[in-house]
């Protein structure tokens, strides 16, 4: 069977065979086919074959497109011109469709245009060339128009693997061809009005490139007139909306002052779009029309927000149209205007917008004048948008995903209300929302109460909490008094609890908060037993209230700790519906109150807070599950994270260390338990600081011993925290020096190849985090340690190309810290040690960094890689340029040209001579783009540089 028959058989299996395994095999074969050289000729041949089915034609057209996009450089000299001729014939053949095939052929031709420079298109550029070849052929009109639409779209895409310089040239060529494109579109429109929709689609695409055309010329252009008149057409309305929206964007290109330059076009756009307002009012049931008009209103509002903010009569007409859109009952339509109201609120209130009015007083007067004009509209917005957050009557029968949509809607409305407060202020907005709450009437039977409007208002009030003054004393006391009186309906209680939490800072500042806190605390504690959602909200609220009102709550600490004991143990625990996250929030809140206690009460309260956590740990045995351990240890971590009294914490840690040491021993093989326990110890080290000195020796000795057998990365992380606090303490130098020597030597024995790094990324991450901490806090311990420091550099060089984000970042940070230590004012004592270790490894390090730059690492790591290269160049100057040249020589000039290499090497040399980073970074980014332009090129560059084959030898090159 020939290749043609095999291809057709594979496509038949892909689309029609019922066996999934056959389908998968066919798909795999077709993918391999598309990567081969035979795909060029066979795909072209089958497309010209009139007997080819739609499936075959589509696949072959798609294959040609992808081959041109990614494998164009495989074509021999002269082949592109022949391919172009064949594509032109195919565009004529498939002019009437099928559309799927025609689209793929147009994309293929667009990709070819990106690769082939202007002089290969008859010296006139691709647009004129297409006009000469297809413009007079009525049998190619649809293909020509679709091709004209995709050309500007593809110009700024990333699929085509052209060199960066060629892509920039193509973008310039298209920008210079806008008038030619307009002429072609006009010719097509004159030849047949039936092509109007396609002409408008192409016009919208070209308008994005039309910045060079004067607005007065564009305003009178026949194509623009066609777009505006087509807004009245049912058939071409959607295409007209796209074109007109691009015209609106065109008028605001550049700086805001450019609107004045584009005023001739603005003056015809605004009346034309505003003329759609009566149609919007009567088209509520026509989704496409409503969406299109709303979209245009929103686009116009956002584009001209600076002009609208002036408050002229014309501006108010636009605002009123946008109010109509905001009031639309369909939320997706209404929300189209939210960004306009946001931008208008900023335009009205930012004082720098009034600097042109001369004096500060004149600017302030104008600001107040404008705010007075627009405040009524923002007051209206409160009622218009708050209705969208009310639970619908059928919310209990929501389908999957509808509750998530509702939460997203609520979040959007919350942001909208914040914008309202920018104009009205938090106090007035609160008044608009709270006033209806004063009229709430609750019947004796809560089942007869329509709670949804009240809950919606509470949600809105919660949303604006940060904008309400801490000294507000008129409305918030009424709201807070109302909350505990509301019936215990889960949704209402949930929002009530979150409202208390949102206004915790207000409670902390309110002079009479002690009159409110008892009933509010009772409500919150009661909510812990009502349902999972109210319990979670109550725990979060308790955390915030304890934080903001810690001083006021010190007198209630015993009752609060009693609740905590109930939550933690005994039969009472069953009545509480808190999950582990809620329990952690409760611990966090109580820790803050304990921190506010006077010294004579603090240690005892701290004991009462810790004992319900420590006691279960003490009685736990080897059969206790990892999950049971971690839940308890996480609570202990929160205590040490949020209690802010070092000495009592250190005393407590010293007393509980025997228990923690036992857990370390019993669960040493359990990664999850060790991670949580090290995390708790980390917070203890951070919070206690030097007060914990007496406990550091036993704790670090324990992890040093356990790491030899279990190799958990968390041990390294805990050591790095200790280095951060005690690294500079001469009293700790001996055991810290021994600690880092043992930990690093063990880690180095585990990380010998990039495969090891890939299999143990967390170990690599924490190893080089520890390395960076040593360089920053105790270089005198690590750098002179020849048996450790040199091999650690080798290990870092080996692991640079690890794909794990955090591990890679830690390695690059460590290398930069080492280099920067030499450059820093205090680095002179370490210069010789670092030179002796780094100079022999310079060629290998440079080569691996260039490989990372050229595609061994994802583009998200580029900034870090470039930073290390430039730091190395600043340290060793032209030595690095020489190392870079040696590495660049390995890459064939057929892949990266000599000119591209020279530009890169010049940038490295300039960096070594002290050039600013901003001067040389573009050239490094350019070489990265060149090497990443296709998967095939990227692989070839990596094959040449072979970063993974560099050994741990200091002299690797």
mmCIF file with all atom_site columns, N, CA and C in Angstrom, residues 336-396:
data_model
loop_
_atom_site.group_PDB
_atom_site.id
_atom_site.type_symbol
_atom_site.label_atom_id
_atom_site.label_alt_id
_atom_site.label_comp_id
_atom_site.label_asym_id
_atom_site.label_entity_id
_atom_site.label_seq_id
_atom_site.pdbx_PDB_ins_code
_atom_site.Cartn_x
_atom_site.Cartn_y
_atom_site.Cartn_z
_atom_site.occupancy
_atom_site.B_iso_or_equiv
_atom_site.pdbx_formal_charge
_atom_site.auth_seq_id
_atom_site.auth_comp_id
_atom_site.auth_asym_id
_atom_site.auth_atom_id
_atom_site.pdbx_PDB_model_num
ATOM 1   N N  . UNK A 1 336 ? -21.664 44.521 31.000 1.00 0.00 ? 336 UNK A N  1
ATOM 2   C CA . UNK A 1 336 ? -20.786 45.101 29.982 1.00 0.00 ? 336 UNK A CA 1
ATOM 3   C C  . UNK A 1 336 ? -20.378 46.534 30.329 1.00 0.00 ? 336 UNK A C  1
ATOM 4   N N  . UNK A 1 337 ? -21.197 47.219 31.120 1.00 0.00 ? 337 UNK A N  1
ATOM 5   C CA . UNK A 1 337 ? -20.925 48.629 31.432 1.00 0.00 ? 337 UNK A CA 1
ATOM 6   C C  . UNK A 1 337 ? -20.063 48.813 32.673 1.00 0.00 ? 337 UNK A C  1
ATOM 7   N N  . UNK A 1 338 ? -19.804 47.743 33.412 1.00 0.00 ? 338 UNK A N  1
ATOM 8   C CA . UNK A 1 338 ? -19.141 47.899 34.709 1.00 0.00 ? 338 UNK A CA 1
ATOM 9   C C  . UNK A 1 338 ? -17.771 48.560 34.570 1.00 0.00 ? 338 UNK A C  1
ATOM 10  N N  . UNK A 1 339 ? -17.029 48.176 33.542 1.00 0.00 ? 339 UNK A N  1
ATOM 11  C CA . UNK A 1 339 ? -15.697 48.762 33.387 1.00 0.00 ? 339 UNK A CA 1
ATOM 12  C C  . UNK A 1 339 ? -15.781 50.258 33.079 1.00 0.00 ? 339 UNK A C  1
ATOM 13  N N  . UNK A 1 340 ? -16.818 50.663 32.357 1.00 0.00 ? 340 UNK A N  1
ATOM 14  C CA . UNK A 1 340 ? -17.001 52.104 32.102 1.00 0.00 ? 340 UNK A CA 1
ATOM 15  C C  . UNK A 1 340 ? -17.207 52.853 33.411 1.00 0.00 ? 340 UNK A C  1
ATOM 16  N N  . UNK A 1 341 ? -18.105 52.351 34.253 1.00 0.00 ? 341 UNK A N  1
ATOM 17  C CA . UNK A 1 341 ? -18.372 53.048 35.518 1.00 0.00 ? 341 UNK A CA 1
ATOM 18  C C  . UNK A 1 341 ? -17.121 53.087 36.400 1.00 0.00 ? 341 UNK A C  1
ATOM 19  N N  . UNK A 1 342 ? -16.337 52.036 36.329 1.00 0.00 ? 342 UNK A N  1
ATOM 20  C CA . UNK A 1 342 ? -15.070 52.026 37.072 1.00 0.00 ? 342 UNK A CA 1
ATOM 21  C C  . UNK A 1 342 ? -14.145 53.133 36.559 1.00 0.00 ? 342 UNK A C  1
ATOM 22  N N  . UNK A 1 343 ? -13.962 53.185 35.253 1.00 0.00 ? 343 UNK A N  1
ATOM 23  C CA . UNK A 1 343 ? -13.027 54.170 34.683 1.00 0.00 ? 343 UNK A CA 1
ATOM 24  C C  . UNK A 1 343 ? -13.545 55.591 34.871 1.00 0.00 ? 343 UNK A C  1
ATOM 25  N N  . UNK A 1 344 ? -14.864 55.762 34.794 1.00 0.00 ? 344 UNK A N  1
ATOM 26  C CA . UNK A 1 344 ? -15.421 57.098 35.006 1.00 0.00 ? 344 UNK A CA 1
ATOM 27  C C  . UNK A 1 344 ? -15.205 57.551 36.445 1.00 0.00 ? 344 UNK A C  1
ATOM 28  N N  . UNK A 1 345 ? -15.365 56.635 37.401 1.00 0.00 ? 345 UNK A N  1
ATOM 29  C CA . UNK A 1 345 ? -15.164 57.013 38.808 1.00 0.00 ? 345 UNK A CA 1
ATOM 30  C C  . UNK A 1 345 ? -13.747 57.514 39.036 1.00 0.00 ? 345 UNK A C  1
ATOM 31  N N  . UNK A 1 346 ? -12.780 56.875 38.388 1.00 0.00 ? 346 UNK A N  1
ATOM 32  C CA . UNK A 1 346 ? -11.392 57.321 38.525 1.00 0.00 ? 346 UNK A CA 1
ATOM 33  C C  . UNK A 1 346 ? -11.160 58.636 37.804 1.00 0.00 ? 346 UNK A C  1
ATOM 34  N N  . UNK A 1 347 ? -11.752 58.785 36.628 1.00 0.00 ? 347 UNK A N  1
ATOM 35  C CA . UNK A 1 347 ? -11.582 60.035 35.873 1.00 0.00 ? 347 UNK A CA 1
ATOM 36  C C  . UNK A 1 347 ? -12.166 61.228 36.631 1.00 0.00 ? 347 UNK A C  1
ATOM 37  N N  . UNK A 1 348 ? -13.252 60.994 37.361 1.00 0.00 ? 348 UNK A N  1
ATOM 38  C CA . UNK A 1 348 ? -13.899 62.084 38.099 1.00 0.00 ? 348 UNK A CA 1
ATOM 39  C C  . UNK A 1 348 ? -13.151 62.467 39.375 1.00 0.00 ? 348 UNK A C  1
ATOM 40  N N  . UNK A 1 349 ? -12.476 61.503 39.983 1.00 0.00 ? 349 UNK A N  1
ATOM 41  C CA . UNK A 1 349 ? -11.961 61.754 41.338 1.00 0.00 ? 349 UNK A CA 1
ATOM 42  C C  . UNK A 1 349 ? -10.456 61.964 41.419 1.00 0.00 ? 349 UNK A C  1
ATOM 43  N N  . UNK A 1 350 ? -9.699  61.495 40.454 1.00 0.00 ? 350 UNK A N  1
ATOM 44  C CA . UNK A 1 350 ? -8.242  61.673 40.542 1.00 0.00 ? 350 UNK A CA 1
ATOM 45  C C  . UNK A 1 350 ? -7.883  63.145 40.378 1.00 0.00 ? 350 UNK A C  1
ATOM 46  N N  . UNK A 1 351 ? -7.218  63.679 41.356 1.00 0.00 ? 351 UNK A N  1
ATOM 47  C CA . UNK A 1 351 ? -6.921  65.116 41.354 1.00 0.00 ? 351 UNK A CA 1
ATOM 48  C C  . UNK A 1 351 ? -5.938  65.511 40.261 1.00 0.00 ? 351 UNK A C  1
ATOM 49  N N  . UNK A 1 352 ? -5.085  64.581 39.836 1.00 0.00 ? 352 UNK A N  1
ATOM 50  C CA . UNK A 1 352 ? -4.144  64.930 38.769 1.00 0.00 ? 352 UNK A CA 1
ATOM 51  C C  . UNK A 1 352 ? -4.852  65.219 37.450 1.00 0.00 ? 352 UNK A C  1
ATOM 52  N N  . UNK A 1 353 ? -6.113  64.758 37.336 1.00 0.00 ? 353 UNK A N  1
ATOM 53  C CA . UNK A 1 353 ? -6.878  65.052 36.117 1.00 0.00 ? 353 UNK A CA 1
ATOM 54  C C  . UNK A 1 353 ? -7.314  66.516 36.042 1.00 0.00 ? 353 UNK A C  1
ATOM 55  N N  . UNK A 1 354 ? -7.113  67.249 37.133 1.00 0.00 ? 354 UNK A N  1
ATOM 56  C CA . UNK A 1 354 ? -7.571  68.646 37.180 1.00 0.00 ? 354 UNK A CA 1
ATOM 57  C C  . UNK A 1 354 ? -6.401  69.630 37.235 1.00 0.00 ? 354 UNK A C  1
ATOM 58  N N  . UNK A 1 355 ? -5.205  69.143 36.962 1.00 0.00 ? 355 UNK A N  1
ATOM 59  C CA . UNK A 1 355 ? -4.034  70.028 37.044 1.00 0.00 ? 355 UNK A CA 1
ATOM 60  C C  . UNK A 1 355 ? -4.053  71.110 35.981 1.00 0.00 ? 355 UNK A C  1
ATOM 61  N N  . UNK A 1 356 ? -4.781  70.881 34.871 1.00 0.00 ? 356 UNK A N  1
ATOM 62  C CA . UNK A 1 356 ? -4.803  71.865 33.780 1.00 0.00 ? 356 UNK A CA 1
ATOM 63  C C  . UNK A 1 356 ? -5.660  73.087 34.106 1.00 0.00 ? 356 UNK A C  1
ATOM 64  N N  . UNK A 1 357 ? -6.345  73.071 35.251 1.00 0.00 ? 357 UNK A N  1
ATOM 65  C CA . UNK A 1 357 ? -7.225  74.197 35.582 1.00 0.00 ? 357 UNK A CA 1
ATOM 66  C C  . UNK A 1 357 ? -6.512  75.306 36.347 1.00 0.00 ? 357 UNK A C  1
ATOM 67  N N  . UNK A 1 358 ? -5.201  75.266 36.355 1.00 0.00 ? 358 UNK A N  1
ATOM 68  C CA . UNK A 1 358 ? -4.436  76.350 36.972 1.00 0.00 ? 358 UNK A CA 1
ATOM 69  C C  . UNK A 1 358 ? -4.218  76.120 38.444 1.00 0.00 ? 358 UNK A C  1
ATOM 70  N N  . UNK A 1 359 ? -4.922  76.835 39.261 1.00 0.00 ? 359 UNK A N  1
ATOM 71  C CA . UNK A 1 359 ? -4.718  76.741 40.711 1.00 0.00 ? 359 UNK A CA 1
ATOM 72  C C  . UNK A 1 359 ? -5.395  75.501 41.275 1.00 0.00 ? 359 UNK A C  1
ATOM 73  N N  . UNK A 1 360 ? -4.968  75.136 42.471 1.00 0.00 ? 360 UNK A N  1
ATOM 74  C CA . UNK A 1 360 ? -5.563  73.997 43.156 1.00 0.00 ? 360 UNK A CA 1
ATOM 75  C C  . UNK A 1 360 ? -7.033  74.254 43.469 1.00 0.00 ? 360 UNK A C  1
ATOM 76  N N  . UNK A 1 361 ? -7.354  75.477 43.807 1.00 0.00 ? 361 UNK A N  1
ATOM 77  C CA . UNK A 1 361 ? -8.744  75.829 44.133 1.00 0.00 ? 361 UNK A CA 1
ATOM 78  C C  . UNK A 1 361 ? -9.642  75.689 42.912 1.00 0.00 ? 361 UNK A C  1
ATOM 79  N N  . UNK A 1 362 ? -9.132  76.141 41.751 1.00 0.00 ? 362 UNK A N  1
ATOM 80  C CA . UNK A 1 362 ? -9.924  76.036 40.520 1.00 0.00 ? 362 UNK A CA 1
ATOM 81  C C  . UNK A 1 362 ? -10.140 74.575 40.144 1.00 0.00 ? 362 UNK A C  1
ATOM 82  N N  . UNK A 1 363 ? -9.093  73.774 40.301 1.00 0.00 ? 363 UNK A N  1
ATOM 83  C CA . UNK A 1 363 ? -9.217  72.347 40.010 1.00 0.00 ? 363 UNK A CA 1
ATOM 84  C C  . UNK A 1 363 ? -10.210 71.668 40.930 1.00 0.00 ? 363 UNK A C  1
ATOM 85  N N  . UNK A 1 364 ? -10.165 72.025 42.210 1.00 0.00 ? 364 UNK A N  1
ATOM 86  C CA . UNK A 1 364 ? -11.084 71.426 43.173 1.00 0.00 ? 364 UNK A CA 1
ATOM 87  C C  . UNK A 1 364 ? -12.526 71.835 42.888 1.00 0.00 ? 364 UNK A C  1
ATOM 88  N N  . UNK A 1 365 ? -12.716 73.072 42.465 1.00 0.00 ? 365 UNK A N  1
ATOM 89  C CA . UNK A 1 365 ? -14.061 73.547 42.135 1.00 0.00 ? 365 UNK A CA 1
ATOM 90  C C  . UNK A 1 365 ? -14.620 72.791 40.929 1.00 0.00 ? 365 UNK A C  1
ATOM 91  N N  . UNK A 1 366 ? -13.767 72.579 39.917 1.00 0.00 ? 366 UNK A N  1
ATOM 92  C CA . UNK A 1 366 ? -14.204 71.838 38.737 1.00 0.00 ? 366 UNK A CA 1
ATOM 93  C C  . UNK A 1 366 ? -14.498 70.386 39.092 1.00 0.00 ? 366 UNK A C  1
ATOM 94  N N  . UNK A 1 367 ? -13.679 69.823 39.947 1.00 0.00 ? 367 UNK A N  1
ATOM 95  C CA . UNK A 1 367 ? -13.887 68.436 40.392 1.00 0.00 ? 367 UNK A CA 1
ATOM 96  C C  . UNK A 1 367 ? -15.240 68.305 41.088 1.00 0.00 ? 367 UNK A C  1
ATOM 97  N N  . UNK A 1 368 ? -15.545 69.236 41.956 1.00 0.00 ? 368 UNK A N  1
ATOM 98  C CA . UNK A 1 368 ? -16.808 69.181 42.676 1.00 0.00 ? 368 UNK A CA 1
ATOM 99  C C  . UNK A 1 368 ? -17.983 69.401 41.733 1.00 0.00 ? 368 UNK A C  1
ATOM 100 N N  . UNK A 1 369 ? -17.797 70.268 40.740 1.00 0.00 ? 369 UNK A N  1
ATOM 101 C CA . UNK A 1 369 ? -18.862 70.511 39.748 1.00 0.00 ? 369 UNK A CA 1
ATOM 102 C C  . UNK A 1 369 ? -19.197 69.217 39.007 1.00 0.00 ? 369 UNK A C  1
ATOM 103 N N  . UNK A 1 370 ? -18.155 68.522 38.587 1.00 0.00 ? 370 UNK A N  1
ATOM 104 C CA . UNK A 1 370 ? -18.377 67.285 37.834 1.00 0.00 ? 370 UNK A CA 1
ATOM 105 C C  . UNK A 1 370 ? -18.992 66.201 38.712 1.00 0.00 ? 370 UNK A C  1
ATOM 106 N N  . UNK A 1 371 ? -18.496 66.079 39.919 1.00 0.00 ? 371 UNK A N  1
ATOM 107 C CA . UNK A 1 371 ? -19.058 65.080 40.821 1.00 0.00 ? 371 UNK A CA 1
ATOM 108 C C  . UNK A 1 371 ? -20.532 65.338 41.081 1.00 0.00 ? 371 UNK A C  1
ATOM 109 N N  . UNK A 1 372 ? -20.902 66.600 41.192 1.00 0.00 ? 372 UNK A N  1
ATOM 110 C CA . UNK A 1 372 ? -22.306 66.940 41.423 1.00 0.00 ? 372 UNK A CA 1
ATOM 111 C C  . UNK A 1 372 ? -23.179 66.488 40.254 1.00 0.00 ? 372 UNK A C  1
ATOM 112 N N  . UNK A 1 373 ? -22.615 66.543 39.041 1.00 0.00 ? 373 UNK A N  1
ATOM 113 C CA . UNK A 1 373 ? -23.366 66.119 37.857 1.00 0.00 ? 373 UNK A CA 1
ATOM 114 C C  . UNK A 1 373 ? -23.586 64.613 37.861 1.00 0.00 ? 373 UNK A C  1
ATOM 115 N N  . UNK A 1 374 ? -22.560 63.866 38.261 1.00 0.00 ? 374 UNK A N  1
ATOM 116 C CA . UNK A 1 374 ? -22.601 62.409 38.085 1.00 0.00 ? 374 UNK A CA 1
ATOM 117 C C  . UNK A 1 374 ? -23.070 61.648 39.330 1.00 0.00 ? 374 UNK A C  1
ATOM 118 N N  . UNK A 1 375 ? -23.139 62.305 40.475 1.00 0.00 ? 375 UNK A N  1
ATOM 119 C CA . UNK A 1 375 ? -23.569 61.575 41.670 1.00 0.00 ? 375 UNK A CA 1
ATOM 120 C C  . UNK A 1 375 ? -24.956 60.947 41.522 1.00 0.00 ? 375 UNK A C  1
ATOM 121 N N  . UNK A 1 376 ? -25.933 61.638 40.919 1.00 0.00 ? 376 UNK A N  1
ATOM 122 C CA . UNK A 1 376 ? -27.251 60.999 40.779 1.00 0.00 ? 376 UNK A CA 1
ATOM 123 C C  . UNK A 1 376 ? -27.207 59.677 40.018 1.00 0.00 ? 376 UNK A C  1
ATOM 124 N N  . UNK A 1 377 ? -26.329 59.604 39.017 1.00 0.00 ? 377 UNK A N  1
ATOM 125 C CA . UNK A 1 377 ? -26.228 58.367 38.239 1.00 0.00 ? 377 UNK A CA 1
ATOM 126 C C  . UNK A 1 377 ? -25.609 57.248 39.075 1.00 0.00 ? 377 UNK A C  1
ATOM 127 N N  . UNK A 1 378 ? -24.629 57.589 39.900 1.00 0.00 ? 378 UNK A N  1
ATOM 128 C CA . UNK A 1 378 ? -24.019 56.567 40.745 1.00 0.00 ? 378 UNK A CA 1
ATOM 129 C C  . UNK A 1 378 ? -24.979 56.138 41.865 1.00 0.00 ? 378 UNK A C  1
ATOM 130 N N  . UNK A 1 379 ? -25.831 57.066 42.336 1.00 0.00 ? 379 UNK A N  1
ATOM 131 C CA . UNK A 1 379 ? -26.852 56.653 43.303 1.00 0.00 ? 379 UNK A CA 1
ATOM 132 C C  . UNK A 1 379 ? -27.808 55.640 42.668 1.00 0.00 ? 379 UNK A C  1
ATOM 133 N N  . UNK A 1 380 ? -28.149 55.912 41.423 1.00 0.00 ? 380 UNK A N  1
ATOM 134 C CA . UNK A 1 380 ? -29.039 54.998 40.708 1.00 0.00 ? 380 UNK A CA 1
ATOM 135 C C  . UNK A 1 380 ? -28.393 53.629 40.510 1.00 0.00 ? 380 UNK A C  1
ATOM 136 N N  . UNK A 1 381 ? -27.084 53.624 40.307 1.00 0.00 ? 381 UNK A N  1
ATOM 137 C CA . UNK A 1 381 ? -26.381 52.359 40.097 1.00 0.00 ? 381 UNK A CA 1
ATOM 138 C C  . UNK A 1 381 ? -26.542 51.417 41.280 1.00 0.00 ? 381 UNK A C  1
ATOM 139 N N  . UNK A 1 382 ? -26.594 51.974 42.487 1.00 0.00 ? 382 UNK A N  1
ATOM 140 C CA . UNK A 1 382 ? -26.688 51.128 43.680 1.00 0.00 ? 382 UNK A CA 1
ATOM 141 C C  . UNK A 1 382 ? -27.900 50.212 43.588 1.00 0.00 ? 382 UNK A C  1
ATOM 142 N N  . UNK A 1 383 ? -29.046 50.761 43.242 1.00 0.00 ? 383 UNK A N  1
ATOM 143 C CA . UNK A 1 383 ? -30.246 49.926 43.146 1.00 0.00 ? 383 UNK A CA 1
ATOM 144 C C  . UNK A 1 383 ? -30.221 49.035 41.906 1.00 0.00 ? 383 UNK A C  1
ATOM 145 N N  . UNK A 1 384 ? -29.583 49.533 40.828 1.00 0.00 ? 384 UNK A N  1
ATOM 146 C CA . UNK A 1 384 ? -29.566 48.746 39.589 1.00 0.00 ? 384 UNK A CA 1
ATOM 147 C C  . UNK A 1 384 ? -28.721 47.488 39.725 1.00 0.00 ? 384 UNK A C  1
ATOM 148 N N  . UNK A 1 385 ? -27.563 47.602 40.368 1.00 0.00 ? 385 UNK A N  1
ATOM 149 C CA . UNK A 1 385 ? -26.673 46.437 40.417 1.00 0.00 ? 385 UNK A CA 1
ATOM 150 C C  . UNK A 1 385 ? -26.918 45.550 41.625 1.00 0.00 ? 385 UNK A C  1
ATOM 151 N N  . UNK A 1 386 ? -27.431 46.134 42.726 1.00 0.00 ? 386 UNK A N  1
ATOM 152 C CA . UNK A 1 386 ? -27.623 45.319 43.932 1.00 0.00 ? 386 UNK A CA 1
ATOM 153 C C  . UNK A 1 386 ? -28.693 44.255 43.727 1.00 0.00 ? 386 UNK A C  1
ATOM 154 N N  . UNK A 1 387 ? -29.589 44.470 42.795 1.00 0.00 ? 387 UNK A N  1
ATOM 155 C CA . UNK A 1 387 ? -30.627 43.472 42.542 1.00 0.00 ? 387 UNK A CA 1
ATOM 156 C C  . UNK A 1 387 ? -30.049 42.171 41.985 1.00 0.00 ? 387 UNK A C  1
ATOM 157 N N  . UNK A 1 388 ? -28.863 42.256 41.370 1.00 0.00 ? 388 UNK A N  1
ATOM 158 C CA . UNK A 1 388 ? -28.269 41.063 40.767 1.00 0.00 ? 388 UNK A CA 1
ATOM 159 C C  . UNK A 1 388 ? -27.694 40.092 41.794 1.00 0.00 ? 388 UNK A C  1
ATOM 160 N N  . UNK A 1 389 ? -27.540 40.533 43.047 1.00 0.00 ? 389 UNK A N  1
ATOM 161 C CA . UNK A 1 389 ? -26.904 39.660 44.042 1.00 0.00 ? 389 UNK A CA 1
ATOM 162 C C  . UNK A 1 389 ? -27.918 38.918 44.904 1.00 0.00 ? 389 UNK A C  1
ATOM 163 N N  . UNK A 1 390 ? -29.199 39.156 44.700 1.00 0.00 ? 390 UNK A N  1
ATOM 164 C CA . UNK A 1 390 ? -30.218 38.454 45.486 1.00 0.00 ? 390 UNK A CA 1
ATOM 165 C C  . UNK A 1 390 ? -30.355 37.010 45.011 1.00 0.00 ? 390 UNK A C  1
ATOM 166 N N  . UNK A 1 391 ? -30.452 36.095 45.962 1.00 0.00 ? 391 UNK A N  1
ATOM 167 C CA . UNK A 1 391 ? -30.691 34.699 45.610 1.00 0.00 ? 391 UNK A CA 1
ATOM 168 C C  . UNK A 1 391 ? -32.000 34.589 44.830 1.00 0.00 ? 391 UNK A C  1
ATOM 169 N N  . UNK A 1 392 ? -32.026 33.849 43.736 1.00 0.00 ? 392 UNK A N  1
ATOM 170 C CA . UNK A 1 392 ? -33.300 33.629 43.041 1.00 0.00 ? 392 UNK A CA 1
ATOM 171 C C  . UNK A 1 392 ? -34.157 32.639 43.833 1.00 0.00 ? 392 UNK A C  1
ATOM 172 N N  . UNK A 1 393 ? -35.459 32.652 43.629 1.00 0.00 ? 393 UNK A N  1
ATOM 173 C CA . UNK A 1 393 ? -36.330 31.745 44.401 1.00 0.00 ? 393 UNK A CA 1
ATOM 174 C C  . UNK A 1 393 ? -35.983 30.272 44.221 1.00 0.00 ? 393 UNK A C  1
ATOM 175 N N  . UNK A 1 394 ? -35.450 29.923 43.052 1.00 0.00 ? 394 UNK A N  1
ATOM 176 C CA . UNK A 1 394 ? -35.193 28.498 42.768 1.00 0.00 ? 394 UNK A CA 1
ATOM 177 C C  . UNK A 1 394 ? -33.740 28.101 43.026 1.00 0.00 ? 394 UNK A C  1
ATOM 178 N N  . UNK A 1 395 ? -33.045 28.840 43.888 1.00 0.00 ? 395 UNK A N  1
ATOM 179 C CA . UNK A 1 395 ? -31.603 28.593 44.021 1.00 0.00 ? 395 UNK A CA 1
ATOM 180 C C  . UNK A 1 395 ? -31.278 27.194 44.555 1.00 0.00 ? 395 UNK A C  1
ATOM 181 N N  . UNK A 1 396 ? -32.198 26.588 45.273 1.00 0.00 ? 396 UNK A N  1
ATOM 182 C CA . UNK A 1 396 ? -31.917 25.263 45.827 1.00 0.00 ? 396 UNK A CA 1
ATOM 183 C C  . UNK A 1 396 ? -31.950 24.170 44.761 1.00 0.00 ? 396 UNK A C  1
#
